[in-house]
CSV table of C-alpha atoms in Angstrom, one decimal:
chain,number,residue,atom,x,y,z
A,1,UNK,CA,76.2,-193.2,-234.9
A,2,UNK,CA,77.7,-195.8,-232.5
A,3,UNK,CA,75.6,-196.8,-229.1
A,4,UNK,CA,76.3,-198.6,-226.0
A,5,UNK,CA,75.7,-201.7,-227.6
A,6,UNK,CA,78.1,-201.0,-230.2
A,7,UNK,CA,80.3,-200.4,-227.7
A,8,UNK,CA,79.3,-203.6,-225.2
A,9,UNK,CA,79.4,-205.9,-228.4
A,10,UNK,CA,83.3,-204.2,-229.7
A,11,UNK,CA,84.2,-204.7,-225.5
A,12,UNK,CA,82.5,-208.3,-225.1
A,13,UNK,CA,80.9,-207.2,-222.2
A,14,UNK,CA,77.6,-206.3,-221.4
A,15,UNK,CA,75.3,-202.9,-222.4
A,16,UNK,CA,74.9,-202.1,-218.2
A,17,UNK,CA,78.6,-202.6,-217.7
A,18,UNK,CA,79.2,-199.9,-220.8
A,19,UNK,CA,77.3,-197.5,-218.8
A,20,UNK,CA,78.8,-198.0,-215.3
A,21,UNK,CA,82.1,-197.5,-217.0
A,22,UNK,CA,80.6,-194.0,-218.8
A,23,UNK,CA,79.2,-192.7,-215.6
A,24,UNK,CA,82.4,-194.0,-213.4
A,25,UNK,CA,79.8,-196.3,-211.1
A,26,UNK,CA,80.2,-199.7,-210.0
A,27,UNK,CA,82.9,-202.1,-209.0
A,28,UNK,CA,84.2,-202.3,-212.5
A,29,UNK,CA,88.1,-204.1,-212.6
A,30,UNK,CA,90.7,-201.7,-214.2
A,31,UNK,CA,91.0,-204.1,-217.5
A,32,UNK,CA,87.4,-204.0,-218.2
A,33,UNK,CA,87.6,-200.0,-218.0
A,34,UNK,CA,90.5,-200.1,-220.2
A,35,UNK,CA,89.0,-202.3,-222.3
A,36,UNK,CA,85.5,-200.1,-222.6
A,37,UNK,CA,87.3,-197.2,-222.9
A,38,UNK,CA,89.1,-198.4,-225.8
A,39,UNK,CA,86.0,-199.1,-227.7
A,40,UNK,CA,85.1,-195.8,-226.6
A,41,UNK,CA,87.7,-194.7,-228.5
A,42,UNK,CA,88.2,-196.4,-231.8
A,43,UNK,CA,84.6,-196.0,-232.2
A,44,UNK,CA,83.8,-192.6,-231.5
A,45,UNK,CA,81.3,-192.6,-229.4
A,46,UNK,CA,79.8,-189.8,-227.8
A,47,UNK,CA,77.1,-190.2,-225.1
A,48,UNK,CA,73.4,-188.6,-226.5
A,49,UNK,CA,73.6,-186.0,-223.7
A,50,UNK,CA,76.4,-184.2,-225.6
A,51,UNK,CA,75.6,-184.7,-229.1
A,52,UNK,CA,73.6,-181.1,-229.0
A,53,UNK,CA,76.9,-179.5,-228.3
A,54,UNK,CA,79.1,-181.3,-231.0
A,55,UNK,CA,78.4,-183.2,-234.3
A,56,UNK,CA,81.4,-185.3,-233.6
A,57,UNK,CA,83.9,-186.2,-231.2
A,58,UNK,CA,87.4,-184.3,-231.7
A,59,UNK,CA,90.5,-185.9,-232.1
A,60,UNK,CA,92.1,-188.3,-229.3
A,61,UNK,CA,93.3,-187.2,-225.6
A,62,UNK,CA,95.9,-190.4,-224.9
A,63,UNK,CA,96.8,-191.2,-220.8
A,64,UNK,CA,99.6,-192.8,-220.5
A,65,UNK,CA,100.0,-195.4,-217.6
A,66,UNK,CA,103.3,-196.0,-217.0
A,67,UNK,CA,105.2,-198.4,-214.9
A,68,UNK,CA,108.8,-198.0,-214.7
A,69,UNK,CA,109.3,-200.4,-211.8
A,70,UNK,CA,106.0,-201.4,-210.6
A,71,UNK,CA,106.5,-200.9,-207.3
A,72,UNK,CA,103.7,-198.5,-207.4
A,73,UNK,CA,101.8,-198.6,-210.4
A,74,UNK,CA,100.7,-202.4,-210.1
A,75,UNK,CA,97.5,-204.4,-209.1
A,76,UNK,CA,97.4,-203.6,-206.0
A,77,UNK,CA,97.1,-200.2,-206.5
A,78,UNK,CA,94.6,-200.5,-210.1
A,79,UNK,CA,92.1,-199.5,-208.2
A,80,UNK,CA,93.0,-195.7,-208.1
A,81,UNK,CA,94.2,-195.9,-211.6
A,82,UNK,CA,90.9,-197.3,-212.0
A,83,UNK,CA,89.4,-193.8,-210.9
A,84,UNK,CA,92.0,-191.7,-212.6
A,85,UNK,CA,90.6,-192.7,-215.8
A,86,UNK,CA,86.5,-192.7,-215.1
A,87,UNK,CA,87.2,-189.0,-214.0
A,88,UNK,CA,89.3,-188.0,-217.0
A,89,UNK,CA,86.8,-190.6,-219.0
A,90,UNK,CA,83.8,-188.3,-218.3
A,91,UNK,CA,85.2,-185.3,-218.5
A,92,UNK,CA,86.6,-186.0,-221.8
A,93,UNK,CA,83.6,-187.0,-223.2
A,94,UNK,CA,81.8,-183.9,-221.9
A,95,UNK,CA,84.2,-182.1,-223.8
A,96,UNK,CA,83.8,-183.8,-226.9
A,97,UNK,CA,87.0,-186.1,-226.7
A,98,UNK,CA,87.6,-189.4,-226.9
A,99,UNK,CA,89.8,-190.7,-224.2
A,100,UNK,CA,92.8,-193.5,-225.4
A,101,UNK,CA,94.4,-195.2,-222.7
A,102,UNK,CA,97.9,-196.8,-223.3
A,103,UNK,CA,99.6,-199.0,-220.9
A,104,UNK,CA,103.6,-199.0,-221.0
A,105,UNK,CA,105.4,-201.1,-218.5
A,106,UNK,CA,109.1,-201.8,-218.3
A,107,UNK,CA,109.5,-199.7,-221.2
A,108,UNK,CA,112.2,-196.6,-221.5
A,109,UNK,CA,110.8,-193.5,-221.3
A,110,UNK,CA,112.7,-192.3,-224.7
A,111,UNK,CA,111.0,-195.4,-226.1
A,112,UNK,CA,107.5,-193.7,-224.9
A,113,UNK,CA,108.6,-190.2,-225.6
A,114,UNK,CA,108.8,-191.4,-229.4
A,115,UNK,CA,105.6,-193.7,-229.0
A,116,UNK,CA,104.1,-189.8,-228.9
A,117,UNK,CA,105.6,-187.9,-230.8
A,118,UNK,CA,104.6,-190.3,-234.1
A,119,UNK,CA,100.9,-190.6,-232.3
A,120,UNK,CA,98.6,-189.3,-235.3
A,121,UNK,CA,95.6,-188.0,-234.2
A,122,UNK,CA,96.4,-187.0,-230.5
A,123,UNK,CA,95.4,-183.8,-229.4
A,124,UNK,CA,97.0,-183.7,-226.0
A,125,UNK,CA,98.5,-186.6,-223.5
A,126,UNK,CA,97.7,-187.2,-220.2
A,127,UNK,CA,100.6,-189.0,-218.1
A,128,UNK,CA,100.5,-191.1,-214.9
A,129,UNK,CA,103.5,-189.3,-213.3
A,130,UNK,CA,104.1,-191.9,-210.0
A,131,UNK,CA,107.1,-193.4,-211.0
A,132,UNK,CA,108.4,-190.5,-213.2
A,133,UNK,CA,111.8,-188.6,-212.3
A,134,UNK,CA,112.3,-185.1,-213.1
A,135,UNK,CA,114.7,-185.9,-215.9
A,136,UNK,CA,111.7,-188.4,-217.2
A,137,UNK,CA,109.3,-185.4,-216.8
A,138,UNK,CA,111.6,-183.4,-218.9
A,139,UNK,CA,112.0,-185.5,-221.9
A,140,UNK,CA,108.3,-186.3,-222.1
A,141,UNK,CA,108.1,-182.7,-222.2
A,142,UNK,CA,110.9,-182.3,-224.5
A,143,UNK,CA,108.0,-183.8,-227.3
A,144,UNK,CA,106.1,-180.7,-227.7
A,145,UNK,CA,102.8,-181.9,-227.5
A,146,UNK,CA,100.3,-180.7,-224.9
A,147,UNK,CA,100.8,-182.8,-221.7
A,148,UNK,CA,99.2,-182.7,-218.4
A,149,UNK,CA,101.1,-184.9,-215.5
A,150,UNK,CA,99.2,-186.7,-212.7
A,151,UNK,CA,100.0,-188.2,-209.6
A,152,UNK,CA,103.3,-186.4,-208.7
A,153,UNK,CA,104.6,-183.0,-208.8
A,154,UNK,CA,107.7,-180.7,-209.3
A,155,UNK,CA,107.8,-177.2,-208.0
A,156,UNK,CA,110.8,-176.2,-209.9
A,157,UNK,CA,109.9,-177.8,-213.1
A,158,UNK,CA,107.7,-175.9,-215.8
A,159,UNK,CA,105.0,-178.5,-216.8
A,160,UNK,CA,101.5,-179.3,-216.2
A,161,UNK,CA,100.8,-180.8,-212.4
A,162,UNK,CA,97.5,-182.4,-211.2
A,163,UNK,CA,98.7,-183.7,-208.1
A,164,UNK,CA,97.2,-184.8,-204.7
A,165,UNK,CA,98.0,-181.7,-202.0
A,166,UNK,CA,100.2,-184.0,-199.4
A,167,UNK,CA,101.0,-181.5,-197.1
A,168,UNK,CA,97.6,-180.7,-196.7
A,169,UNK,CA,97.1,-184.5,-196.2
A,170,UNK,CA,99.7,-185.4,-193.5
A,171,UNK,CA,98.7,-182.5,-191.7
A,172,UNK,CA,95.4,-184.2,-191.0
A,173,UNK,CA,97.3,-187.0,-189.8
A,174,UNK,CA,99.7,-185.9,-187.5
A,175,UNK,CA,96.7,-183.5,-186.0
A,176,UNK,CA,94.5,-186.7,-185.4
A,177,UNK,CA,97.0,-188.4,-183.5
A,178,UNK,CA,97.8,-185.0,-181.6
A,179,UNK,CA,94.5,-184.7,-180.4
A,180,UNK,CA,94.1,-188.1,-179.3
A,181,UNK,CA,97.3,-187.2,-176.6
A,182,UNK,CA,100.0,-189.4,-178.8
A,183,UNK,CA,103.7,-187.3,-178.8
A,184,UNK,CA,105.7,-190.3,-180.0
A,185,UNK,CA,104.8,-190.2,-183.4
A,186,UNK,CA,106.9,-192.3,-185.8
A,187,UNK,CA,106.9,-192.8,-189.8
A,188,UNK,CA,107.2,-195.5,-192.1
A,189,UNK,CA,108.3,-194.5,-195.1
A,190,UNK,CA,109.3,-196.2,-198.5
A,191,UNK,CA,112.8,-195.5,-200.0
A,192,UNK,CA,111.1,-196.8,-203.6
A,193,UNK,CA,111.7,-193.7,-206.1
A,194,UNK,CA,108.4,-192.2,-206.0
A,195,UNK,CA,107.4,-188.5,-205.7
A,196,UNK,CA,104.8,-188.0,-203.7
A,197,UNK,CA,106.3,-190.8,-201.0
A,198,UNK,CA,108.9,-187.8,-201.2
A,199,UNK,CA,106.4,-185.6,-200.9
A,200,UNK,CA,104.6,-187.4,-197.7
A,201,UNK,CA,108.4,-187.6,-196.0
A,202,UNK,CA,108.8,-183.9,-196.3
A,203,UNK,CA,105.3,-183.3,-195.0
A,204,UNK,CA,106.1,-185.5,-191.8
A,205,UNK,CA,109.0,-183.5,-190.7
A,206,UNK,CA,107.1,-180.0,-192.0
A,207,UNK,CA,104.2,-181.0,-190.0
A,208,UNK,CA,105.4,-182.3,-187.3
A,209,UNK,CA,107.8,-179.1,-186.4
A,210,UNK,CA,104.3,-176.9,-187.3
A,211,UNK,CA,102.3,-178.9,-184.6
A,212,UNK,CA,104.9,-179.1,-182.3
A,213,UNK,CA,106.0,-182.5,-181.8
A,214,UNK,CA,109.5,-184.0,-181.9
A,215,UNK,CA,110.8,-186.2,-184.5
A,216,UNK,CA,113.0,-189.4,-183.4
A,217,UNK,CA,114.7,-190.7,-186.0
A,218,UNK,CA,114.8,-194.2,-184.3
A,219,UNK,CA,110.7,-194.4,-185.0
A,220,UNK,CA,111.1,-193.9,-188.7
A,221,UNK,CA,111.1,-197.0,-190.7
A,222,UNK,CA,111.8,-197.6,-194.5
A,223,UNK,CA,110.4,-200.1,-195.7
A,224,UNK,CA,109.5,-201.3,-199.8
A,225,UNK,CA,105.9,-200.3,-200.9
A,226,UNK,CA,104.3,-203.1,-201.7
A,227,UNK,CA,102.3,-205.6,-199.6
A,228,UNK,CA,105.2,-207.8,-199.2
A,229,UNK,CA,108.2,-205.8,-199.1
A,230,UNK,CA,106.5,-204.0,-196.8
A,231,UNK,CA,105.6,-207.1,-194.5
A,232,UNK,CA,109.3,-208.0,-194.7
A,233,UNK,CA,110.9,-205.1,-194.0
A,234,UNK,CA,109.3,-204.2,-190.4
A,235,UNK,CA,109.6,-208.1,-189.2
A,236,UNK,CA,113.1,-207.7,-189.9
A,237,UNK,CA,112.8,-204.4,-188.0
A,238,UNK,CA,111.0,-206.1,-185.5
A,239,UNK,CA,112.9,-209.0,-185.0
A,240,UNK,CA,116.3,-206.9,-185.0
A,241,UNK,CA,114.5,-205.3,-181.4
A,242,UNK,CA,113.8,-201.9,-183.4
A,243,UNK,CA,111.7,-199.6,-180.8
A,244,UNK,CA,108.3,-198.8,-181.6
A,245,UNK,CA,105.9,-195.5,-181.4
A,246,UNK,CA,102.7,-195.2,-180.2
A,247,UNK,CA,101.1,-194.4,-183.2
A,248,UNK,CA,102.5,-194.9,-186.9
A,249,UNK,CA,101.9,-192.4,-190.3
A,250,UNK,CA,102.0,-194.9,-192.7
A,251,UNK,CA,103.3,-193.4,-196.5
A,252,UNK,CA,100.0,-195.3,-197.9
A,253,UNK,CA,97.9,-198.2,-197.5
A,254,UNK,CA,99.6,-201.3,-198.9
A,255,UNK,CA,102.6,-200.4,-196.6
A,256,UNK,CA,100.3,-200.0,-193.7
A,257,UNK,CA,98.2,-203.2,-194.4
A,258,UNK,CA,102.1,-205.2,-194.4
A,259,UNK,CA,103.6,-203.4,-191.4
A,260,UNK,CA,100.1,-204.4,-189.2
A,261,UNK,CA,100.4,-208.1,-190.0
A,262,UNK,CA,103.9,-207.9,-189.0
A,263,UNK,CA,103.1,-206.2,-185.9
A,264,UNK,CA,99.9,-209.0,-185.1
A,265,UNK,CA,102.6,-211.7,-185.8
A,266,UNK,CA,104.7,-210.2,-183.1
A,267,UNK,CA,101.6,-210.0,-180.6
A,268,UNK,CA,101.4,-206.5,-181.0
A,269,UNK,CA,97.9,-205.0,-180.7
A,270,UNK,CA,96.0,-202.7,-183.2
A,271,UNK,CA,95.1,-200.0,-182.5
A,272,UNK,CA,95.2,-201.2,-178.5
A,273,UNK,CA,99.3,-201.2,-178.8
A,274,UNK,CA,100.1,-199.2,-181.8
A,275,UNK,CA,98.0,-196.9,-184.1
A,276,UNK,CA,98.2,-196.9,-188.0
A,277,UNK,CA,97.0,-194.3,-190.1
A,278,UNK,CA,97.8,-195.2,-194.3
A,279,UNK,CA,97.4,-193.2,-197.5
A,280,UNK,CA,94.8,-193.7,-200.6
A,281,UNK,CA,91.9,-195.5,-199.1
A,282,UNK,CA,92.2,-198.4,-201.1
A,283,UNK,CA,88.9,-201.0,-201.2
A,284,UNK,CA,90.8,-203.5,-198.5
A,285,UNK,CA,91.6,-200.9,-196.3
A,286,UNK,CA,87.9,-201.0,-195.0
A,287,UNK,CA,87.7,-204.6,-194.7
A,288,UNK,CA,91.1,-205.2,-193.3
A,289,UNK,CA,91.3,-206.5,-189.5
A,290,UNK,CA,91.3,-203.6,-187.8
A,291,UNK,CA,89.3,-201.6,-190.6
A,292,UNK,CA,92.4,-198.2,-191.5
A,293,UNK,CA,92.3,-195.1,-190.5
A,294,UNK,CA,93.1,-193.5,-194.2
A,295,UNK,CA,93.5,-190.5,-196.4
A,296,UNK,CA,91.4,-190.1,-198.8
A,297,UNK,CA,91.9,-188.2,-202.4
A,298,UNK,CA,89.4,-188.0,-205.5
A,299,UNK,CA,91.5,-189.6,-208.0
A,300,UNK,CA,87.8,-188.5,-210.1
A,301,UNK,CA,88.2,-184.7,-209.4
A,302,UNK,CA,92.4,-185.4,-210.4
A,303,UNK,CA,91.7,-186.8,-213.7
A,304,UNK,CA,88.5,-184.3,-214.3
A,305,UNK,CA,91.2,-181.3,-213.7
A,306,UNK,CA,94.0,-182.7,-215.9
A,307,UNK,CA,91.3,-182.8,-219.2
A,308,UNK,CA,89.8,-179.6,-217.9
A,309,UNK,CA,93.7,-178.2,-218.1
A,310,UNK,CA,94.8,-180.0,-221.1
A,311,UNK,CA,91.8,-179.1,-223.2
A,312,UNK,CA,92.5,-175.6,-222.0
A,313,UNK,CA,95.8,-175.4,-223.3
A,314,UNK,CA,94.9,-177.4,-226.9
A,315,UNK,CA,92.0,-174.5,-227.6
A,316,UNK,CA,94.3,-172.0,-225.9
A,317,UNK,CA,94.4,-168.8,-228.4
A,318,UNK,CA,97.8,-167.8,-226.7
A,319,UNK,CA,100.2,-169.7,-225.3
A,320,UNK,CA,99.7,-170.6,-221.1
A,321,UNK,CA,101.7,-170.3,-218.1
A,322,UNK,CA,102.1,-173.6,-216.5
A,323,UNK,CA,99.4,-174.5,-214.1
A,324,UNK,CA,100.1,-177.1,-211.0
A,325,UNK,CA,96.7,-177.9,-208.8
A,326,UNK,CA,96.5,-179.7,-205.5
A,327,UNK,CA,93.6,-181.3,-205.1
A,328,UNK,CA,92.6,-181.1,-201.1
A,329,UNK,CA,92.4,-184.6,-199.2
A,330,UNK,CA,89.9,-185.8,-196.4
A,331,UNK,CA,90.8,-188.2,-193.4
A,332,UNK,CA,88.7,-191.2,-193.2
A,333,UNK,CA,88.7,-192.1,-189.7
A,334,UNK,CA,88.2,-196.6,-189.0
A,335,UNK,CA,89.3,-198.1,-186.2
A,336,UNK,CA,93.1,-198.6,-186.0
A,337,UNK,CA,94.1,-194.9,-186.0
């Protein structure tokens, strides 16, 4: 029976690292996580807690993290991937799994769809959905095995959702920046091809027709999401005399972080002149100067509920309607928002 030396020795890292990674503590990077948790894997090990319940570890639950463009699903944003996978890492191994992690970047999603279908050994698949179209959704689907999608969401589509709730989540915005008197609310959004920065711009105009306060479309800015796109995109906003709100919703925190150092290279106060508020609570966003205002989601509790789903629908006796959870978000209030 393989132990956590085993594993530390087949990872090259150490025995304590091995057990952060298995109990989803510590400031562990995303490629040493991988890199543990495909050891993990080829090894079969199963943690001494759980070997009452099961002899051996059943067959493979893959995640797929795919980057079509990378304008999301990058290093700025490992982190969160980072606690996708210790939530579906743990709850796999509870359940007698082993979890496989594959990355795919830059590669066609036909090319991944047929990566799965000749996977020996799978069970079930887990995908990162943040950069996934609907027609990308359907062909993965198309494979027939058991798949659970993460980090987007389709109401129309019949698949497997564990998604973030994001009208939930800009609710709490908007109604923070109510209460603290601010009517000119404005938005800066992303016109990168991601769903759930489709989501968030629905859930601005939703929520801010439910609260009662009027959109102007001259305070919503589009912008690229990452750091420097971003950062780009509202100094040339900026520079071109563009007006500005009192307060900004920011689509997440990368976005935010670029469009306050443009606004600090402009002289612009935060939060004295303008409020942010971002999305994701990302490690920097507590260190950055001002501290953001944030949302927070448990990417944990998302990855624990797509293994709790999948595994449901590979021991399923009978066939399952297709199940899509929100998971609920909380505002973490700093000092620029």
């Amino acid at each position: 029976i393989p132990t956590i030396r085993d594993i530390a020795a087949a990872s090259g890292v150490s025995a304590a690292t091995v057990s952060l990674v298995l109990n989803g503590k510590g400031e562990i990077s995303e490629a040493t996580r991988v890199r543990v948790l495909e050891a993990v894997s080829r090894l079969k090990y199963v943690p001494r807690t759980f070997r009452s319940r099961t002899s051996e570890v059943k067959e493979t639950l893959r995640f797929l993290k795919i980057a079509k463009h990378g304008q999301t699903v990058n290093r700025d944003h490992s982190h969160f991937i980072s606690d996708y996978i210790d939530g579906m890492s743990q709850e796999a191994l509870r359940r007698g799994y082993a979890l496989e992690v594959v990355s795919h970047d830059g590669e066609t999603i036909a090319s991944i769809a047929e990566a799965v279908a000749g996977a020996a050994g799978v069970s079930g698949v887990i995908a990162l959905g943040t950069e996934l179209s609907e027609e990308d959704i359907r062909l993965l689907q198309s494979v027939g095995a058991p798949i659970v999608f993460i980090d987007t969401f389709y109401d129309v589509v019949e698949a497997n959702f564990v998604n973030m709730n994001n009208i939930d989540a800009v609710y709490k915005v908007l109604e923070r920046f109510k209460s603290r008197g601010f009517s000119r609310v404005g938005f800066v959004a992303s016109h990168v091809g991601t769903t759930n920065f489709k989501l968030r711009h629905d859930a601005y105009f939703r929520n801010m027709e439910r609260l009662g306060l009027a959109v102007d479309p001259s305070l919503i800015i589009s912008v690229e999401s990452t750091f420097t796109g971003a950062h780009r995109g509202a100094s040339d906003y900026l520079a071109s005399g563009g007006k500005l709100a009192e307060c900004y919703f920011c689509t997440n925190d990368i976005m935010a972080l670029g469009f306050a150092r443009a606004l600090r290279e402009n002289g612009i106060g935060i939060p004295q002149d303008v409020s942010l508020i971002g999305f994701d609570n990302l490690p920097m966003s507590a260190t950055s100067d001002p501290p953001l205002t944030t949302i927070d989601v448990s990417k944990r509790k998302i990855g624990f509920h797509a293994v709790a789903l999948l595994d449901d629908i590979i021991t399923g006796a009978a066939d399952l309607p297709c199940a899509k959870i929100l998971v609920g978000a909380d505002l973490v209030a700093r000092s620029s928002g």
